[in-house]
C-alpha cells in the first residue's frame, strides 16, 4: 500500500446549532487539513498521484471554506459545521 499526504490550512468562523455551550455563538478557528491518498499501484514512472494534482484538488475545496462563516455555506445548510462534518 502506498500513501501520499499533504497538509493545508484555512481560517473560518462557525456556530453550532443546538449546542448548549459557548460554541453556539459565532467564533473562529484556524483549521488544518490533512489529505491522504492511498493506492496499491503506482503509475508507469512510480507515482501514486502527483503532489501538484493533489494540492490543486485540496486547494479548490479549501478556497471555498477560507475566511467565511461556514454556517452560510451550502454544504452546511442541513448539517452543523462541526469538525466531523467539515472533515466529511
PDB file of N, CA and C in Angstrom:
ATOM      1  N   UNK A   1       0.858  -1.186   0.000  1.00  0.00           N
ATOM      2  CA  UNK A   1       0.000   0.000   0.000  1.00  0.00           C
ATOM      3  C   UNK A   1       0.895   1.237   0.000  1.00  0.00           C
ATOM      4  N   UNK A   2       0.573   2.169  -0.870  1.00  0.00           N
ATOM      5  CA  UNK A   2       1.310   3.429  -0.964  1.00  0.00           C
ATOM      6  C   UNK A   2       0.404   4.552  -0.459  1.00  0.00           C
ATOM      7  N   UNK A   3       1.009   5.555   0.184  1.00  0.00           N
ATOM      8  CA  UNK A   3       0.267   6.701   0.711  1.00  0.00           C
ATOM      9  C   UNK A   3       0.985   7.985   0.341  1.00  0.00           C
ATOM     10  N   UNK A   4       0.200   8.988   0.005  1.00  0.00           N
ATOM     11  CA  UNK A   4       0.710  10.341  -0.227  1.00  0.00           C
ATOM     12  C   UNK A   4      -0.153  11.271   0.616  1.00  0.00           C
ATOM     13  N   UNK A   5       0.488  12.141   1.412  1.00  0.00           N
ATOM     14  CA  UNK A   5      -0.235  13.084   2.271  1.00  0.00           C
ATOM     15  C   UNK A   5       0.219  14.499   1.982  1.00  0.00           C
ATOM     16  N   UNK A   6      -0.731  15.421   2.081  1.00  0.00           N
ATOM     17  CA  UNK A   6      -0.404  16.843   2.059  1.00  0.00           C
ATOM     18  C   UNK A   6      -1.195  17.519   3.177  1.00  0.00           C
ATOM     19  N   UNK A   7      -0.736  18.683   3.580  1.00  0.00           N
ATOM     20  CA  UNK A   7      -1.429  19.492   4.578  1.00  0.00           C
ATOM     21  C   UNK A   7      -1.774  20.842   3.977  1.00  0.00           C
ATOM     22  N   UNK A   8      -2.887  21.391   4.432  1.00  0.00           N
ATOM     23  CA  UNK A   8      -3.312  22.717   4.015  1.00  0.00           C
ATOM     24  C   UNK A   8      -4.001  23.370   5.203  1.00  0.00           C
ATOM     25  N   UNK A   9      -4.170  24.661   5.148  1.00  0.00           N
ATOM     26  CA  UNK A   9      -4.791  25.394   6.260  1.00  0.00           C
ATOM     27  C   UNK A   9      -5.808  26.391   5.740  1.00  0.00           C
ATOM     28  N   UNK A  10      -6.812  26.673   6.575  1.00  0.00           N
ATOM     29  CA  UNK A  10      -7.750  27.745   6.279  1.00  0.00           C
ATOM     30  C   UNK A  10      -8.301  28.296   7.592  1.00  0.00           C
ATOM     31  N   UNK A  11      -8.843  29.494   7.522  1.00  0.00           N
ATOM     32  CA  UNK A  11      -9.456  30.157   8.670  1.00  0.00           C
ATOM     33  C   UNK A  11     -10.926  30.384   8.358  1.00  0.00           C
ATOM     34  N   UNK A  12     -11.783  30.122   9.318  1.00  0.00           N
ATOM     35  CA  UNK A  12     -13.205  30.380   9.115  1.00  0.00           C
ATOM     36  C   UNK A  12     -13.901  30.498  10.465  1.00  0.00           C
ATOM     37  N   UNK A  13     -15.148  30.921  10.385  1.00  0.00           N
ATOM     38  CA  UNK A  13     -15.985  31.059  11.575  1.00  0.00           C
ATOM     39  C   UNK A  13     -17.147  30.080  11.468  1.00  0.00           C
ATOM     40  N   UNK A  14     -17.746  29.775  12.605  1.00  0.00           N
ATOM     41  CA  UNK A  14     -18.969  28.966  12.617  1.00  0.00           C
ATOM     42  C   UNK A  14     -19.621  29.074  13.986  1.00  0.00           C
ATOM     43  N   UNK A  15     -20.829  28.582  14.063  1.00  0.00           N
ATOM     44  CA  UNK A  15     -21.530  28.421  15.329  1.00  0.00           C
ATOM     45  C   UNK A  15     -22.256  27.085  15.258  1.00  0.00           C
ATOM     46  N   UNK A  16     -22.417  26.439  16.401  1.00  0.00           N
ATOM     47  CA  UNK A  16     -23.041  25.125  16.432  1.00  0.00           C
ATOM     48  C   UNK A  16     -24.498  25.242  16.865  1.00  0.00           C
ATOM     49  N   UNK A  17     -25.387  24.934  15.925  1.00  0.00           N
ATOM     50  CA  UNK A  17     -26.828  24.971  16.197  1.00  0.00           C
ATOM     51  C   UNK A  17     -27.197  23.833  17.141  1.00  0.00           C
ATOM     52  N   UNK A  18     -28.012  24.137  18.143  1.00  0.00           N
ATOM     53  CA  UNK A  18     -28.475  23.120  19.074  1.00  0.00           C
ATOM     54  C   UNK A  18     -27.464  22.726  20.136  1.00  0.00           C
ATOM     55  N   UNK A  19     -26.342  23.395  20.171  1.00  0.00           N
ATOM     56  CA  UNK A  19     -25.291  23.087  21.143  1.00  0.00           C
ATOM     57  C   UNK A  19     -25.515  23.925  22.391  1.00  0.00           C
ATOM     58  N   UNK A  20     -25.426  23.318  23.565  1.00  0.00           N
ATOM     59  CA  UNK A  20     -25.635  24.035  24.821  1.00  0.00           C
ATOM     60  C   UNK A  20     -24.284  24.374  25.440  1.00  0.00           C
ATOM     61  N   UNK A  21     -23.678  25.417  24.933  1.00  0.00           N
ATOM     62  CA  UNK A  21     -22.379  25.852  25.419  1.00  0.00           C
ATOM     63  C   UNK A  21     -21.932  27.057  24.622  1.00  0.00           C
ATOM     64  N   UNK A  22     -20.738  27.550  24.904  1.00  0.00           N
ATOM     65  CA  UNK A  22     -20.275  28.781  24.274  1.00  0.00           C
ATOM     66  C   UNK A  22     -20.099  28.647  22.758  1.00  0.00           C
ATOM     67  N   UNK A  23     -19.940  27.423  22.256  1.00  0.00           N
ATOM     68  CA  UNK A  23     -19.753  27.238  20.803  1.00  0.00           C
ATOM     69  C   UNK A  23     -21.040  27.439  20.014  1.00  0.00           C
ATOM     70  N   UNK A  24     -22.156  27.708  20.714  1.00  0.00           N
ATOM     71  CA  UNK A  24     -23.377  28.082  19.991  1.00  0.00           C
ATOM     72  C   UNK A  24     -23.248  29.502  19.433  1.00  0.00           C
ATOM     73  N   UNK A  25     -22.300  30.263  19.982  1.00  0.00           N
ATOM     74  CA  UNK A  25     -22.029  31.616  19.490  1.00  0.00           C
ATOM     75  C   UNK A  25     -21.015  31.554  18.349  1.00  0.00           C
ATOM     76  N   UNK A  26     -21.112  32.516  17.463  1.00  0.00           N
ATOM     77  CA  UNK A  26     -20.158  32.535  16.352  1.00  0.00           C
ATOM     78  C   UNK A  26     -18.742  32.743  16.889  1.00  0.00           C
ATOM     79  N   UNK A  27     -17.819  31.943  16.358  1.00  0.00           N
ATOM     80  CA  UNK A  27     -16.414  32.015  16.764  1.00  0.00           C
ATOM     81  C   UNK A  27     -15.563  31.474  15.615  1.00  0.00           C
ATOM     82  N   UNK A  28     -14.284  31.715  15.669  1.00  0.00           N
ATOM     83  CA  UNK A  28     -13.406  31.329  14.568  1.00  0.00           C
ATOM     84  C   UNK A  28     -12.388  30.278  14.945  1.00  0.00           C
ATOM     85  N   UNK A  29     -11.870  29.641  13.903  1.00  0.00           N
ATOM     86  CA  UNK A  29     -10.825  28.634  14.059  1.00  0.00           C
ATOM     87  C   UNK A  29      -9.804  28.774  12.939  1.00  0.00           C
ATOM     88  N   UNK A  30      -8.609  28.323  13.223  1.00  0.00           N
ATOM     89  CA  UNK A  30      -7.598  28.091  12.194  1.00  0.00           C
ATOM     90  C   UNK A  30      -7.562  26.574  12.009  1.00  0.00           C
ATOM     91  N   UNK A  31      -8.029  26.113  10.868  1.00  0.00           N
ATOM     92  CA  UNK A  31      -8.166  24.684  10.588  1.00  0.00           C
ATOM     93  C   UNK A  31      -6.947  24.172   9.834  1.00  0.00           C
ATOM     94  N   UNK A  32      -6.547  22.951  10.124  1.00  0.00           N
ATOM     95  CA  UNK A  32      -5.505  22.262   9.367  1.00  0.00           C
ATOM     96  C   UNK A  32      -6.132  21.020   8.738  1.00  0.00           C
ATOM     97  N   UNK A  33      -5.946  20.897   7.442  1.00  0.00           N
ATOM     98  CA  UNK A  33      -6.474  19.764   6.687  1.00  0.00           C
ATOM     99  C   UNK A  33      -5.313  18.839   6.344  1.00  0.00           C
ATOM    100  N   UNK A  34      -5.501  17.566   6.569  1.00  0.00           N
ATOM    101  CA  UNK A  34      -4.537  16.572   6.114  1.00  0.00           C
ATOM    102  C   UNK A  34      -5.274  15.681   5.114  1.00  0.00           C
ATOM    103  N   UNK A  35      -4.825  15.706   3.869  1.00  0.00           N
ATOM    104  CA  UNK A  35      -5.427  14.877   2.831  1.00  0.00           C
ATOM    105  C   UNK A  35      -4.476  13.741   2.513  1.00  0.00           C
ATOM    106  N   UNK A  36      -5.027  12.525   2.499  1.00  0.00           N
ATOM    107  CA  UNK A  36      -4.208  11.347   2.244  1.00  0.00           C
ATOM    108  C   UNK A  36      -4.835  10.533   1.121  1.00  0.00           C
ATOM    109  N   UNK A  37      -4.012  10.134   0.185  1.00  0.00           N
ATOM    110  CA  UNK A  37      -4.434   9.265  -0.906  1.00  0.00           C
ATOM    111  C   UNK A  37      -3.704   7.944  -0.736  1.00  0.00           C
ATOM    112  N   UNK A  38      -4.443   6.836  -0.838  1.00  0.00           N
ATOM    113  CA  UNK A  38      -3.854   5.504  -0.717  1.00  0.00           C
ATOM    114  C   UNK A  38      -4.106   4.729  -2.008  1.00  0.00           C
ATOM    115  N   UNK A  39      -3.169   3.882  -2.351  1.00  0.00           N
ATOM    116  CA  UNK A  39      -3.354   3.030  -3.514  1.00  0.00           C
ATOM    117  C   UNK A  39      -2.373   1.880  -3.517  1.00  0.00           C
ATOM    118  N   UNK A  40      -2.736   0.833  -4.239  1.00  0.00           N
ATOM    119  CA  UNK A  40      -1.889  -0.365  -4.313  1.00  0.00           C
ATOM    120  C   UNK A  40      -0.936  -0.339  -5.495  1.00  0.00           C
ATOM    121  N   UNK A  41      -1.260   0.502  -6.487  1.00  0.00           N
ATOM    122  CA  UNK A  41      -0.448   0.508  -7.691  1.00  0.00           C
ATOM    123  C   UNK A  41       0.084   1.893  -8.007  1.00  0.00           C
ATOM    124  N   UNK A  42       1.300   1.921  -8.504  1.00  0.00           N
ATOM    125  CA  UNK A  42       1.917   3.155  -8.967  1.00  0.00           C
ATOM    126  C   UNK A  42       1.796   3.210 -10.490  1.00  0.00           C
ATOM    127  N   UNK A  43       1.932   4.415 -11.035  1.00  0.00           N
ATOM    128  CA  UNK A  43       1.891   4.519 -12.493  1.00  0.00           C
ATOM    129  C   UNK A  43       3.202   4.029 -13.102  1.00  0.00           C
ATOM    130  N   UNK A  44       3.337   4.176 -14.401  1.00  0.00           N
ATOM    131  CA  UNK A  44       4.499   3.620 -15.100  1.00  0.00           C
ATOM    132  C   UNK A  44       5.831   4.277 -14.733  1.00  0.00           C
ATOM    133  N   UNK A  45       5.792   5.427 -14.039  1.00  0.00           N
ATOM    134  CA  UNK A  45       7.045   6.050 -13.598  1.00  0.00           C
ATOM    135  C   UNK A  45       7.197   6.020 -12.075  1.00  0.00           C
ATOM    136  N   UNK A  46       6.310   5.256 -11.416  1.00  0.00           N
ATOM    137  CA  UNK A  46       6.448   5.058  -9.974  1.00  0.00           C
ATOM    138  C   UNK A  46       5.761   6.078  -9.102  1.00  0.00           C
ATOM    139  N   UNK A  47       4.695   6.715  -9.614  1.00  0.00           N
ATOM    140  CA  UNK A  47       3.972   7.744  -8.856  1.00  0.00           C
ATOM    141  C   UNK A  47       2.550   7.269  -8.574  1.00  0.00           C
ATOM    142  N   UNK A  48       2.095   7.458  -7.340  1.00  0.00           N
ATOM    143  CA  UNK A  48       0.706   7.172  -6.982  1.00  0.00           C
ATOM    144  C   UNK A  48      -0.192   8.298  -7.467  1.00  0.00           C
ATOM    145  N   UNK A  49       0.140   9.526  -7.071  1.00  0.00           N
ATOM    146  CA  UNK A  49      -0.551  10.727  -7.519  1.00  0.00           C
ATOM    147  C   UNK A  49       0.460  11.866  -7.471  1.00  0.00           C
ATOM    148  N   UNK A  50       0.406  12.720  -8.428  1.00  0.00           N
ATOM    149  CA  UNK A  50       1.306  13.865  -8.463  1.00  0.00           C
ATOM    150  C   UNK A  50       0.938  14.821  -7.323  1.00  0.00           C
ATOM    151  N   UNK A  51       1.936  15.260  -6.568  1.00  0.00           N
ATOM    152  CA  UNK A  51       1.679  16.192  -5.466  1.00  0.00           C
ATOM    153  C   UNK A  51       0.954  17.448  -5.958  1.00  0.00           C
ATOM    154  N   UNK A  52       1.316  17.935  -7.126  1.00  0.00           N
ATOM    155  CA  UNK A  52       0.682  19.139  -7.666  1.00  0.00           C
ATOM    156  C   UNK A  52      -0.799  18.904  -7.909  1.00  0.00           C
ATOM    157  N   UNK A  53      -1.146  17.758  -8.453  1.00  0.00           N
ATOM    158  CA  UNK A  53      -2.551  17.416  -8.695  1.00  0.00           C
ATOM    159  C   UNK A  53      -3.319  17.345  -7.386  1.00  0.00           C
ATOM    160  N   UNK A  54      -2.759  16.648  -6.399  1.00  0.00           N
ATOM    161  CA  UNK A  54      -3.413  16.538  -5.100  1.00  0.00           C
ATOM    162  C   UNK A  54      -3.567  17.903  -4.452  1.00  0.00           C
ATOM    163  N   UNK A  55      -2.534  18.738  -4.525  1.00  0.00           N
ATOM    164  CA  UNK A  55      -2.602  20.078  -3.938  1.00  0.00           C
ATOM    165  C   UNK A  55      -3.689  20.912  -4.610  1.00  0.00           C
ATOM    166  N   UNK A  56      -3.817  20.811  -5.925  1.00  0.00           N
ATOM    167  CA  UNK A  56      -4.847  21.562  -6.647  1.00  0.00           C
ATOM    168  C   UNK A  56      -6.249  21.134  -6.222  1.00  0.00           C
ATOM    169  N   UNK A  57      -6.448  19.835  -6.026  1.00  0.00           N
ATOM    170  CA  UNK A  57      -7.752  19.326  -5.581  1.00  0.00           C
ATOM    171  C   UNK A  57      -8.087  19.870  -4.197  1.00  0.00           C
ATOM    172  N   UNK A  58      -7.133  19.795  -3.283  1.00  0.00           N
ATOM    173  CA  UNK A  58      -7.359  20.266  -1.908  1.00  0.00           C
ATOM    174  C   UNK A  58      -7.532  21.783  -1.891  1.00  0.00           C
ATOM    175  N   UNK A  59      -6.696  22.512  -2.616  1.00  0.00           N
ATOM    176  CA  UNK A  59      -6.782  23.978  -2.638  1.00  0.00           C
ATOM    177  C   UNK A  59      -8.145  24.455  -3.119  1.00  0.00           C
ATOM    178  N   UNK A  60      -8.724  23.768  -4.088  1.00  0.00           N
ATOM    179  CA  UNK A  60     -10.050  24.150  -4.600  1.00  0.00           C
ATOM    180  C   UNK A  60     -11.090  24.110  -3.487  1.00  0.00           C
ATOM    181  N   UNK A  61     -11.058  23.067  -2.673  1.00  0.00           N
ATOM    182  CA  UNK A  61     -12.005  22.946  -1.556  1.00  0.00           C
ATOM    183  C   UNK A  61     -11.688  23.946  -0.450  1.00  0.00           C
ATOM    184  N   UNK A  62     -10.421  24.088  -0.125  1.00  0.00           N
ATOM    185  CA  UNK A  62     -10.013  24.991   0.950  1.00  0.00           C
ATOM    186  C   UNK A  62     -10.408  26.431   0.624  1.00  0.00           C
ATOM    187  N   UNK A  63     -10.257  26.844  -0.621  1.00  0.00           N
ATOM    188  CA  UNK A  63     -10.629  28.210  -1.010  1.00  0.00           C
ATOM    189  C   UNK A  63     -12.107  28.482  -0.785  1.00  0.00           C
ATOM    190  N   UNK A  64     -12.938  27.449  -0.889  1.00  0.00           N
ATOM    191  CA  UNK A  64     -14.374  27.618  -0.647  1.00  0.00           C
ATOM    192  C   UNK A  64     -14.686  27.852   0.820  1.00  0.00           C
ATOM    193  N   UNK A  65     -13.780  27.425   1.706  1.00  0.00           N
ATOM    194  CA  UNK A  65     -14.028  27.496   3.145  1.00  0.00           C
ATOM    195  C   UNK A  65     -13.257  28.602   3.856  1.00  0.00           C
ATOM    196  N   UNK A  66     -12.282  29.176   3.178  1.00  0.00           N
ATOM    197  CA  UNK A  66     -11.395  30.144   3.812  1.00  0.00           C
ATOM    198  C   UNK A  66     -12.078  31.500   4.008  1.00  0.00           C
ATOM    199  N   UNK A  67     -11.980  32.017   5.220  1.00  0.00           N
ATOM    200  CA  UNK A  67     -12.472  33.345   5.587  1.00  0.00           C
ATOM    201  C   UNK A  67     -13.968  33.541   5.302  1.00  0.00           C
ATOM    202  N   UNK A  68     -14.758  32.535   5.674  1.00  0.00           N
ATOM    203  CA  UNK A  68     -16.214  32.656   5.575  1.00  0.00           C
ATOM    204  C   UNK A  68     -16.834  32.192   6.892  1.00  0.00           C
ATOM    205  N   UNK A  69     -18.129  32.435   7.020  1.00  0.00           N
ATOM    206  CA  UNK A  69     -18.915  31.822   8.080  1.00  0.00           C
ATOM    207  C   UNK A  69     -19.421  30.499   7.510  1.00  0.00           C
ATOM    208  N   UNK A  70     -18.932  29.396   8.031  1.00  0.00           N
ATOM    209  CA  UNK A  70     -19.285  28.083   7.493  1.00  0.00           C
ATOM    210  C   UNK A  70     -20.783  27.808   7.531  1.00  0.00           C
ATOM    211  N   UNK A  71     -21.489  28.398   8.479  1.00  0.00           N
ATOM    212  CA  UNK A  71     -22.937  28.213   8.550  1.00  0.00           C
ATOM    213  C   UNK A  71     -23.644  28.724   7.301  1.00  0.00           C
ATOM    214  N   UNK A  72     -23.020  29.655   6.587  1.00  0.00           N
ATOM    215  CA  UNK A  72     -23.624  30.214   5.377  1.00  0.00           C
ATOM    216  C   UNK A  72     -23.307  29.409   4.118  1.00  0.00           C
ATOM    217  N   UNK A  73     -22.408  28.447   4.220  1.00  0.00           N
ATOM    218  CA  UNK A  73     -22.010  27.649   3.051  1.00  0.00           C
ATOM    219  C   UNK A  73     -23.078  26.587   2.770  1.00  0.00           C
ATOM    220  N   UNK A  74     -23.306  26.317   1.495  1.00  0.00           N
ATOM    221  CA  UNK A  74     -24.342  25.353   1.107  1.00  0.00           C
ATOM    222  C   UNK A  74     -24.099  23.953   1.673  1.00  0.00           C
ATOM    223  N   UNK A  75     -22.850  23.588   1.927  1.00  0.00           N
ATOM    224  CA  UNK A  75     -22.556  22.259   2.491  1.00  0.00           C
ATOM    225  C   UNK A  75     -23.147  22.077   3.878  1.00  0.00           C
ATOM    226  N   UNK A  76     -23.418  23.185   4.572  1.00  0.00           N
ATOM    227  CA  UNK A  76     -23.860  23.095   5.960  1.00  0.00           C
ATOM    228  C   UNK A  76     -25.264  23.657   6.180  1.00  0.00           C
ATOM    229  N   UNK A  77     -26.064  23.660   5.141  1.00  0.00           N
ATOM    230  CA  UNK A  77     -27.444  24.125   5.298  1.00  0.00           C
ATOM    231  C   UNK A  77     -28.258  23.151   6.145  1.00  0.00           C
ATOM    232  N   UNK A  78     -27.976  21.838   6.013  1.00  0.00           N
ATOM    233  CA  UNK A  78     -28.709  20.829   6.775  1.00  0.00           C
ATOM    234  C   UNK A  78     -27.936  20.360   8.002  1.00  0.00           C
ATOM    235  N   UNK A  79     -26.619  20.351   7.911  1.00  0.00           N
ATOM    236  CA  UNK A  79     -25.778  19.817   8.986  1.00  0.00           C
ATOM    237  C   UNK A  79     -24.995  20.927   9.670  1.00  0.00           C
ATOM    238  N   UNK A  80     -24.752  20.738  10.963  1.00  0.00           N
ATOM    239  CA  UNK A  80     -23.882  21.647  11.693  1.00  0.00           C
ATOM    240  C   UNK A  80     -22.477  21.598  11.107  1.00  0.00           C
ATOM    241  N   UNK A  81     -21.784  22.742  11.047  1.00  0.00           N
ATOM    242  CA  UNK A  81     -20.397  22.730  10.608  1.00  0.00           C
ATOM    243  C   UNK A  81     -19.464  22.303  11.746  1.00  0.00           C
ATOM    244  N   UNK A  82     -19.665  21.087  12.220  1.00  0.00           N
ATOM    245  CA  UNK A  82     -18.798  20.518  13.256  1.00  0.00           C
ATOM    246  C   UNK A  82     -17.482  20.087  12.606  1.00  0.00           C
ATOM    247  N   UNK A  83     -16.498  19.840  13.408  1.00  0.00           N
ATOM    248  CA  UNK A  83     -15.231  19.328  12.872  1.00  0.00           C
ATOM    249  C   UNK A  83     -15.452  18.052  12.081  1.00  0.00           C
ATOM    250  N   UNK A  84     -16.344  17.210  12.591  1.00  0.00           N
ATOM    251  CA  UNK A  84     -16.623  15.947  11.916  1.00  0.00           C
ATOM    252  C   UNK A  84     -17.262  16.168  10.543  1.00  0.00           C
ATOM    253  N   UNK A  85     -18.229  17.084  10.465  1.00  0.00           N
ATOM    254  CA  UNK A  85     -18.886  17.352   9.187  1.00  0.00           C
ATOM    255  C   UNK A  85     -17.973  18.103   8.221  1.00  0.00           C
ATOM    256  N   UNK A  86     -17.102  18.928   8.739  1.00  0.00           N
ATOM    257  CA  UNK A  86     -16.128  19.606   7.867  1.00  0.00           C
ATOM    258  C   UNK A  86     -15.184  18.572   7.285  1.00  0.00           C
ATOM    259  N   UNK A  87     -14.747  17.620   8.087  1.00  0.00           N
ATOM    260  CA  UNK A  87     -13.850  16.569   7.599  1.00  0.00           C
ATOM    261  C   UNK A  87     -14.523  15.727   6.525  1.00  0.00           C
ATOM    262  N   UNK A  88     -15.814  15.492   6.686  1.00  0.00           N
ATOM    263  CA  UNK A  88     -16.535  14.699   5.690  1.00  0.00           C
ATOM    264  C   UNK A  88     -16.543  15.410   4.368  1.00  0.00           C
TER     265      UNK A  88
END
